[in-house]
PDB file of C-alpha atoms in Angstrom:
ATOM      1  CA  UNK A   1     113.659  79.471  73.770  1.00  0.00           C
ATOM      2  CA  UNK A   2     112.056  82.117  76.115  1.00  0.00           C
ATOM      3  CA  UNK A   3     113.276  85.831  75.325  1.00  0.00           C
ATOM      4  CA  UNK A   4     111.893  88.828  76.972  1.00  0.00           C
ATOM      5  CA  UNK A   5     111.819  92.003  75.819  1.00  0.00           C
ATOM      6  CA  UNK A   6     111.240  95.116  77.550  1.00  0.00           C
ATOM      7  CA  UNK A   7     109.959  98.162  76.374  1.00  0.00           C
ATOM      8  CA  UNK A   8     108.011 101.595  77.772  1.00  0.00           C
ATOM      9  CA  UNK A   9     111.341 103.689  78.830  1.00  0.00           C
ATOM     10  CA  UNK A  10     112.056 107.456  78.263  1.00  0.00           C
ATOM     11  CA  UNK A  11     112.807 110.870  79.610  1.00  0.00           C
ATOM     12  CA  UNK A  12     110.165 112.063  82.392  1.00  0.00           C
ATOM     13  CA  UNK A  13     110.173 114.575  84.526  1.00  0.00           C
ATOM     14  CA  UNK A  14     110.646 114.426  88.463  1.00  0.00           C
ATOM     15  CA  UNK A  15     106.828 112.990  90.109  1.00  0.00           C
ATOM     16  CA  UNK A  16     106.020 111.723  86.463  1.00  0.00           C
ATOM     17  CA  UNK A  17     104.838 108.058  85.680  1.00  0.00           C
ATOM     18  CA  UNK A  18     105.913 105.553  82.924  1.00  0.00           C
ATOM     19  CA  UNK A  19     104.586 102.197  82.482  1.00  0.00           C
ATOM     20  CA  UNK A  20     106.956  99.645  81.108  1.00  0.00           C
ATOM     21  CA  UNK A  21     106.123  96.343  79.785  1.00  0.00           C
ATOM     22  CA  UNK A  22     108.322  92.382  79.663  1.00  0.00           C
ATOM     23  CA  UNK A  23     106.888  90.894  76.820  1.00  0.00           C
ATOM     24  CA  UNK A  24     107.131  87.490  76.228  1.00  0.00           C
ATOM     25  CA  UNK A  25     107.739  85.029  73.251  1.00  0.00           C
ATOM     26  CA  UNK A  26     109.004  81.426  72.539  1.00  0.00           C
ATOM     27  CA  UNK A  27     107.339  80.363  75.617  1.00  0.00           C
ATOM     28  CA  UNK A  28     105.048  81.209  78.692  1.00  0.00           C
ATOM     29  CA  UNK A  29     105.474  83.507  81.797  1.00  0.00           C
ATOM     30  CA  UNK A  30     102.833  81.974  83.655  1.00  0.00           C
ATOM     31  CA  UNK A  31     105.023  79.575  85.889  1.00  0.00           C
ATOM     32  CA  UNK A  32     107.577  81.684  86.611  1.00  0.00           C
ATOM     33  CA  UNK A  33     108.264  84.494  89.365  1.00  0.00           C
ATOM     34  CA  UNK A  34     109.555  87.334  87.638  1.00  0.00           C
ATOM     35  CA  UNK A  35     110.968  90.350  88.538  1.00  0.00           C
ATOM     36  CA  UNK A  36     112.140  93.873  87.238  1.00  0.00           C
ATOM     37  CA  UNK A  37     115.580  95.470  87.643  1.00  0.00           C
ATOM     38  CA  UNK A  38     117.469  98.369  87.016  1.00  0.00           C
ATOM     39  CA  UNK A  39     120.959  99.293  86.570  1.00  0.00           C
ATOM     40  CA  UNK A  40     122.439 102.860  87.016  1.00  0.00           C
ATOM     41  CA  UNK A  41     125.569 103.936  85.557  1.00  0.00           C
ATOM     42  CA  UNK A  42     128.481 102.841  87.797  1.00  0.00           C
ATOM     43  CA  UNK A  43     125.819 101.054  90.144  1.00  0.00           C
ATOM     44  CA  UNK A  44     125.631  97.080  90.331  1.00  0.00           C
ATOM     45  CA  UNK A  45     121.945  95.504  88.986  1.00  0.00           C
ATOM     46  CA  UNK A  46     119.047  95.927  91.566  1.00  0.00           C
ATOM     47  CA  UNK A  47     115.999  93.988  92.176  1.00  0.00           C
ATOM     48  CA  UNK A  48     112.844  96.667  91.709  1.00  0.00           C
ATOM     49  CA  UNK A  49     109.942  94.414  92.069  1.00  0.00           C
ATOM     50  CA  UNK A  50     108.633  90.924  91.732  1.00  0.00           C
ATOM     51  CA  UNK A  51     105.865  89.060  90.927  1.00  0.00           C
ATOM     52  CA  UNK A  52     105.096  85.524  91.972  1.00  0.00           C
ATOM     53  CA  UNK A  53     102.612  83.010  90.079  1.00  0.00           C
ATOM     54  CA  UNK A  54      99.341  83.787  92.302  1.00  0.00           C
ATOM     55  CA  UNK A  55      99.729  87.245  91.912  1.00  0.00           C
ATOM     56  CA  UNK A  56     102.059  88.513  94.930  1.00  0.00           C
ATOM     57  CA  UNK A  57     103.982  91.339  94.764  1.00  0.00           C
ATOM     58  CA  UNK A  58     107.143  92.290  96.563  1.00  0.00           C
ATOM     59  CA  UNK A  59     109.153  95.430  96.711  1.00  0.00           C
ATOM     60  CA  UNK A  60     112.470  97.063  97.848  1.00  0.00           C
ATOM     61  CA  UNK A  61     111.792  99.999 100.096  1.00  0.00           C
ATOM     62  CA  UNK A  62     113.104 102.477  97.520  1.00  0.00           C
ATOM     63  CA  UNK A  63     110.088 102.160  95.307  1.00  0.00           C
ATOM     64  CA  UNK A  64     107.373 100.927  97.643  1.00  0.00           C
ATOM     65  CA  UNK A  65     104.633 102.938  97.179  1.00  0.00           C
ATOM     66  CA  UNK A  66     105.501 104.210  94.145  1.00  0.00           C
ATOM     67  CA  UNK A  67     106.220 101.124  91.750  1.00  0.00           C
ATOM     68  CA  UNK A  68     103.442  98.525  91.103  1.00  0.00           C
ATOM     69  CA  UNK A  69     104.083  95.585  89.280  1.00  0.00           C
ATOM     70  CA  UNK A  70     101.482  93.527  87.255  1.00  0.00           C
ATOM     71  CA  UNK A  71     100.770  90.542  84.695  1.00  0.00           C
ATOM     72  CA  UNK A  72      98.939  89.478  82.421  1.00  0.00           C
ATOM     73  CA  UNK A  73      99.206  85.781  81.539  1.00  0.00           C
ATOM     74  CA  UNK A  74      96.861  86.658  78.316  1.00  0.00           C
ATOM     75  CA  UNK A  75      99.426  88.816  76.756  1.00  0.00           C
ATOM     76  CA  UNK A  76     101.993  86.678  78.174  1.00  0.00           C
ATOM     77  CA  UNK A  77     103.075  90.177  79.595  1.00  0.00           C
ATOM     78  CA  UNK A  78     104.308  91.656  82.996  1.00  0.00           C
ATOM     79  CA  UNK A  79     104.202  95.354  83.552  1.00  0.00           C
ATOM     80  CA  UNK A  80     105.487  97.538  86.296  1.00  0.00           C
ATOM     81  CA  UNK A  81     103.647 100.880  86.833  1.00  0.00           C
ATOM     82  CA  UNK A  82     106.571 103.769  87.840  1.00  0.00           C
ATOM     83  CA  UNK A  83     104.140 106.792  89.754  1.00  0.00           C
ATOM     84  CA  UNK A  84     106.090 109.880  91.545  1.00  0.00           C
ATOM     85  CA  UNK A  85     109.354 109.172  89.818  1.00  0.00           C
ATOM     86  CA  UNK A  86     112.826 110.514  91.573  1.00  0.00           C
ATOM     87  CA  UNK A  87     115.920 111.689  89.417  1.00  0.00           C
ATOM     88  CA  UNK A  88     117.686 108.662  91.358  1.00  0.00           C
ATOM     89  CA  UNK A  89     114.950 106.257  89.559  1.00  0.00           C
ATOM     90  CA  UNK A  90     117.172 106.808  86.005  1.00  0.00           C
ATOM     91  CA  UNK A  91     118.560 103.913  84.913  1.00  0.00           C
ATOM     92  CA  UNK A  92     118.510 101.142  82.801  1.00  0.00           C
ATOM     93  CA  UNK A  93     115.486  98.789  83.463  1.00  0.00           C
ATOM     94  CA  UNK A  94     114.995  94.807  82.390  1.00  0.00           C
ATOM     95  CA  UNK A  95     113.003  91.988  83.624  1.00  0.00           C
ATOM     96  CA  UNK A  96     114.035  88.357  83.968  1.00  0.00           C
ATOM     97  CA  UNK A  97     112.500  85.615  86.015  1.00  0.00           C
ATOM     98  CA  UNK A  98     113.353  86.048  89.916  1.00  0.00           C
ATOM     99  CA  UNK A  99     115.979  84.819  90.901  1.00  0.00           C
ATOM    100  CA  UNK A 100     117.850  86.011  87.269  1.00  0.00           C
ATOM    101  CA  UNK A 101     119.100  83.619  84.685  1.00  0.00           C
ATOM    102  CA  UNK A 102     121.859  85.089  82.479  1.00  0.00           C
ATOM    103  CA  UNK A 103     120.373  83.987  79.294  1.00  0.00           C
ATOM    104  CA  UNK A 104     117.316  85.711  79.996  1.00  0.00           C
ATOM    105  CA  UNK A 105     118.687  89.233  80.034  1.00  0.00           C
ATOM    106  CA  UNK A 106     117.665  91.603  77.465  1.00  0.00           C
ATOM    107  CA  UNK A 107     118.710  95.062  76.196  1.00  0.00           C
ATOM    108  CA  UNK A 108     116.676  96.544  79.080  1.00  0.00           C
ATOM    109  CA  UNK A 109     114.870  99.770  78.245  1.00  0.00           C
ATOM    110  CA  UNK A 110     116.479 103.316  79.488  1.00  0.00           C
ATOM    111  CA  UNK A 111     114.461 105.192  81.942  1.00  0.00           C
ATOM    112  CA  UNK A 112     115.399 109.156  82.795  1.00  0.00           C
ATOM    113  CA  UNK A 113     113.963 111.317  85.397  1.00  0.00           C
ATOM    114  CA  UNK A 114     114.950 114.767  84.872  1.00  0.00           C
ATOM    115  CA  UNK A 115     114.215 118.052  84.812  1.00  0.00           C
TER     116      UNK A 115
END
């Protein structure tokens, strides 16, 4: 059974950079388009970034140009680079394979941007 677990969060301050990381176990990321998402208190689950099997990235115009998603099949691993973060950026971040599967969800990994 394929669980992903995210980890990298913490408190930054406005323009800093975090790097947070889906690792995988009980099976392989490498078929699957996966994406990162974020949830904000009182907000509904958004899509932040996704990446497909060849390498192809896609973004929401909220982060674009400031969020870069990567993986590594090796470490069975996707990251997602966070550079010039906003105070609107805090929230609660998982991954999951794009589109989501329920059973996939993790605890996500809490991501602050404040002064």
């Amino acid at each position: 059974q394929l669980q992903l677990v995210e980890s990298g969060g913490g408190v930054v301050q406005p323009g800093g950079s975090l790097r947070l990381s889906c690792a995988a176990s009980g099976g392989t990321l490498d078929y699957y388009v996966i994406g990162w998402f974020r949830q904000a208190p009182g907000k509904q689950r958004e899509l932040v970034a996704t990446i497909n099997t060849a390498g192809s990235t896609n973004y929401p115009d909220s982060v674009k140009g400031r969020f870069t998603i990567s993986r590594d099949n090796a470490k069975n691993t996707v990251y997602l680079q966070m550079n010039s973060l906003k105070p609107d950026d805090t929230a609660v971040y998982f991954c999951n394979k794009a589109p989501p599967l329920t059973k996939y969800w993790g605890q996500g990994t809490q991501v602050t941007v404040s002064s």
